[in-house]
XYZ file of C-alpha atoms in Angstrom:
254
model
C -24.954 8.293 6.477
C -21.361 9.244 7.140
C -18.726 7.597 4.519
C -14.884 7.049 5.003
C -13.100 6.826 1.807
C -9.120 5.845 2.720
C -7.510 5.853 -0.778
C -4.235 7.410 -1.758
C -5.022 7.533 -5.784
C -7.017 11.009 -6.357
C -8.057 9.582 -9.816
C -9.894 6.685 -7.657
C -11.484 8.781 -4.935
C -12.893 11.133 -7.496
C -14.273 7.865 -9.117
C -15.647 6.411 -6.490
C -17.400 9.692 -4.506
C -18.829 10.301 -7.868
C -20.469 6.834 -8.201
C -21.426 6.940 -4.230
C -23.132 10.891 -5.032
C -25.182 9.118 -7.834
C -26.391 6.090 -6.236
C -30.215 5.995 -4.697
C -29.222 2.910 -2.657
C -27.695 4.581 0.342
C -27.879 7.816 1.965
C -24.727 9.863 2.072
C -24.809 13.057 4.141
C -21.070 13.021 4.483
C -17.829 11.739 2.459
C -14.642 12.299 4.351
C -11.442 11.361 2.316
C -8.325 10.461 3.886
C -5.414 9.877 1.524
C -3.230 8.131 3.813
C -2.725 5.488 6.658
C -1.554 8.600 9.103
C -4.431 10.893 8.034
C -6.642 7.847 8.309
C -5.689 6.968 11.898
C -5.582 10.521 12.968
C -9.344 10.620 11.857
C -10.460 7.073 13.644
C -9.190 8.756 16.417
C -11.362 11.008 17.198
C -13.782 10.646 14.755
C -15.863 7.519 13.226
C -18.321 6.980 10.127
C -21.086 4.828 8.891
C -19.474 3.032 6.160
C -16.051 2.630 5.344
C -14.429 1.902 1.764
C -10.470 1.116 2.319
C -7.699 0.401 -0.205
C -5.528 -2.359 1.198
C -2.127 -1.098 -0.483
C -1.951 2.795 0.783
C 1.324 5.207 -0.315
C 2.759 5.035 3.376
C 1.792 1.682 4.287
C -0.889 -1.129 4.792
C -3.912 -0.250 5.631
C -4.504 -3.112 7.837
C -1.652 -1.449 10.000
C -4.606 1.384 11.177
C -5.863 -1.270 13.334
C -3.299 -1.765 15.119
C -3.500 1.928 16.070
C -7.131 2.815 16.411
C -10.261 0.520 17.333
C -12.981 0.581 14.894
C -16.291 -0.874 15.049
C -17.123 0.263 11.479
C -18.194 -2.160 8.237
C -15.481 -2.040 5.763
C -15.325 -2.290 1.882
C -12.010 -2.800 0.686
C -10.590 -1.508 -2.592
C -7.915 -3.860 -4.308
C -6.314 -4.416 -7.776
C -5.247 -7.687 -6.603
C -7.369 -10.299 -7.794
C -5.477 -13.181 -5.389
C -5.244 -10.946 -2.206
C -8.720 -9.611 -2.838
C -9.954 -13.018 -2.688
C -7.969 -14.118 0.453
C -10.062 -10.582 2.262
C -13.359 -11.745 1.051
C -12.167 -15.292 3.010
C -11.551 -13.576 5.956
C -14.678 -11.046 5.790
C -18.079 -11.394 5.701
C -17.803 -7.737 3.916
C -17.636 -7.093 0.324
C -15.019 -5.615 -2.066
C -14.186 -3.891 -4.697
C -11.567 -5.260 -7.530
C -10.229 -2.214 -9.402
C -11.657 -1.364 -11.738
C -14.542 -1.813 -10.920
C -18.012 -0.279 -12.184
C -20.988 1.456 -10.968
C -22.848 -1.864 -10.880
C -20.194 -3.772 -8.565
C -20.574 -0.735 -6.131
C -24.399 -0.871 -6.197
C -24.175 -4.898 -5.037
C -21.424 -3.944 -2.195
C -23.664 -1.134 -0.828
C -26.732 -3.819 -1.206
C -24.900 -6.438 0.895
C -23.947 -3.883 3.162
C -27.272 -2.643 3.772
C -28.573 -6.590 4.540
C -25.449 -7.295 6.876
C -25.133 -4.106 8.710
C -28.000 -4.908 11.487
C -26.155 -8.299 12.445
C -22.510 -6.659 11.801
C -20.198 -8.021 14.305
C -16.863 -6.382 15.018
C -15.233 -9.044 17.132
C -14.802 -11.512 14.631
C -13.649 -9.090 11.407
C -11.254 -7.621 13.518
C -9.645 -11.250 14.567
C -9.997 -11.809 11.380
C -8.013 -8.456 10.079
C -5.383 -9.314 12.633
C -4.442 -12.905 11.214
C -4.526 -11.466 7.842
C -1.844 -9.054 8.299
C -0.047 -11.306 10.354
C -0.145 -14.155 7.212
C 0.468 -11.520 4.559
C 3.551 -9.652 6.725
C 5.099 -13.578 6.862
C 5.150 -13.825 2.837
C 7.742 -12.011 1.421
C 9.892 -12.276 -1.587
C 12.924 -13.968 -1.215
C 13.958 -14.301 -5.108
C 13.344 -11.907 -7.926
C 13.242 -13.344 -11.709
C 14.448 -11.074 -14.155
C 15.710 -11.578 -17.887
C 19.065 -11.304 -18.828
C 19.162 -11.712 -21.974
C 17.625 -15.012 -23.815
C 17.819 -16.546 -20.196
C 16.137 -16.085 -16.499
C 17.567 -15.436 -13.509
C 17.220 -15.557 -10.073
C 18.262 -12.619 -7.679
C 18.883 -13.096 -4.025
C 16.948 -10.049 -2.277
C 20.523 -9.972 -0.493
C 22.027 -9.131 -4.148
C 19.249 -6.383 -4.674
C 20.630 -3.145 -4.143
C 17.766 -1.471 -4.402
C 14.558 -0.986 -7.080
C 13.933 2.322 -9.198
C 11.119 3.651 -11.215
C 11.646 5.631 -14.984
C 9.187 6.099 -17.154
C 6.429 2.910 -17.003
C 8.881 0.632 -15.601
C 10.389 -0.764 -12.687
C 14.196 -1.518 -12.531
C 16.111 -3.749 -10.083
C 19.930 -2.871 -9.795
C 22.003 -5.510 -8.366
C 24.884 -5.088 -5.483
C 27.639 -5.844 -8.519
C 26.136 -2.996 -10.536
C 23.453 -5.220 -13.185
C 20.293 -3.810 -14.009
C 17.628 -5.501 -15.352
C 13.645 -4.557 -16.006
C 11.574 -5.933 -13.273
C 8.014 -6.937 -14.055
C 6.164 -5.475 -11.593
C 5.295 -1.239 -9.989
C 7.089 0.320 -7.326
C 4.043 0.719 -5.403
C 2.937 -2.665 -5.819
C 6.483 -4.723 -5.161
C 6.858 -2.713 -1.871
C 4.647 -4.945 0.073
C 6.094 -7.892 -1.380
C 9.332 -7.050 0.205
C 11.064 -7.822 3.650
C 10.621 -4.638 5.781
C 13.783 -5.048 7.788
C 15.778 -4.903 4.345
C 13.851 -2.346 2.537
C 11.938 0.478 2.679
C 10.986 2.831 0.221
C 12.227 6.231 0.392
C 10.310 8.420 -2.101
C 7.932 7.723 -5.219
C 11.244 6.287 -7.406
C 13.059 4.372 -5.259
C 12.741 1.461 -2.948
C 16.199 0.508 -1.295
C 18.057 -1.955 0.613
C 19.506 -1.018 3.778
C 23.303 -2.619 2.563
C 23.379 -0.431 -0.370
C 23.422 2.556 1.565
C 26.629 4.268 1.868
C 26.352 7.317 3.705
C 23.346 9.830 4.817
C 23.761 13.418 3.954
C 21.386 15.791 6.283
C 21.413 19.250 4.796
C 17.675 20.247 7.271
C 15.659 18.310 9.181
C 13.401 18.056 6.070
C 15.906 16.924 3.587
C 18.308 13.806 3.468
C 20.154 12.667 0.439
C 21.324 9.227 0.180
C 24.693 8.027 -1.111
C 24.070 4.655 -2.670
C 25.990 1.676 -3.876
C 26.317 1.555 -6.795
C 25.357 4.668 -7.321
C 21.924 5.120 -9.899
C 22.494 5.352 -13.807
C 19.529 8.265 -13.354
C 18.826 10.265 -10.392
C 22.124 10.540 -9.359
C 21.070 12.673 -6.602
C 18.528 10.669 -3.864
C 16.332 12.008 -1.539
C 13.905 10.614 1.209
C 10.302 12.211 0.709
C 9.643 14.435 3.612
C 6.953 12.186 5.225
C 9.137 9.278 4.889
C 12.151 11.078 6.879
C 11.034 9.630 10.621
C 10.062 6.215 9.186
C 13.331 6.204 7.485
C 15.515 7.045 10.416
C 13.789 4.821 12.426
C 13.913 1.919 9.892
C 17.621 2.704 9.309
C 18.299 2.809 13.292
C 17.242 -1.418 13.623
């Protein structure tokens, strides 16, 4: 049996391949990892497996987004570390999932229910299904972010939110009049929580919106700096990740 693993966390595909080598439940003659919606869709293709595991929240995107590039008629296992959205998947599927972390005994019941599904495994419905998910979840953005200032919480209009950094273990939110505060939540995580049209994140620090740019340096086609405003307490100096660059200019461009 052929087995897709699309996660982006190394940590978590060396986890999981491990648990899937040294399981008796299945057999695996093949694990292909693809760390990335692009690398995924690029596989699906021209390629196709047995079994597929999927995180939902990937580094360059939603997962769900690979269907709308590629057709696959392939029983899915997602991977999640959110308890709420995991839950609204399983409504949706008729296909199991993982809820990080999870243990060698929550894999072994997945692959079991997999194994007592796959002969009646209909595509037609899941992948309605996947559709109206993404289509609910894309609808349910953030329009207010709480943050303490202070002995007192606040409010801030995503219009007021110049952009959000990572230092260290936490996640800041600097407002358009120059206030930072601590926000309670990751830079990967927040990103999907966000309205695409005002921000996108350009690199593994920052996520920014589209008013707080100021100007776009392009010293090669593989590296743009970003003049921001305000400008950043740290990391003065910002720069779109190389495989962000098209999605940027494109994003930027509407």
């Amino acid at each position: 049996m052929k087995i897709a693993i699309i996660e982006d966390e190394l940590l978590a595909v060396n986890y999981l391949k491990d648990l899937l080598d040294n399981q008796t439940i299945v057999p695996v003659t093949e694990t292909v990892i693809l760390r990335s919606k692009k690398q995924a869709i690029e596989f699906f293709q021209k390629d196709s497996a047995d079994l597929l595991f999927m995180d939902i929240h990937l580094g360059d995107g939603m997962s769900l987004e690979i269907f709308e590039q590629v057709e696959l008629f392939t029983p899915i296992i997602f991977i999640t570390a959110f308890d709420e959205y995991a839950i609204r998947v399983f409504k949706h599927f008729t296909i199991d999932y993982l809820l990080k972390p999870f243990e060698q005994e929550d894999l072994h019941k997945a692959l079991q229910k997999f194994i007592s599904i796959r002969g009646n495994f209909d595509t037609e419905p899941v992948l309605k299904s996947i559709s109206a998910l993404y289509k609910s979840n894309d609808t349910e953005k953030m329009k207010h972010f709480m943050v303490t200032d202070g002995n007192k919480i606040k409010s801030v209009p995503q219009e007021d939110t110049a952009y959000f950094f990572a230092s260290g273990k936490y996640l800041f939110l600097t407002t358009t009049d120059n206030r930072t505060y601590i926000y309670d939540d990751t830079i990967k995580d927040i990103i999907y929580k966000l309205t695409p049209s005002l921000f996108f994140k350009i690199n593994r620090k920052f996520i920014i919106n589209k008013k707080a740019i100021v100007e776009i340096i392009k010293h090669s086609s593989q590296k743009i700096e970003l003049k921001l405003s305000p400008a950043p307490e740290i990391n003065s100096d910002v720069f779109v990740s190389k495989r962000q660059i098209s999605d940027f200019l494109l994003w930027v461009a509407n």
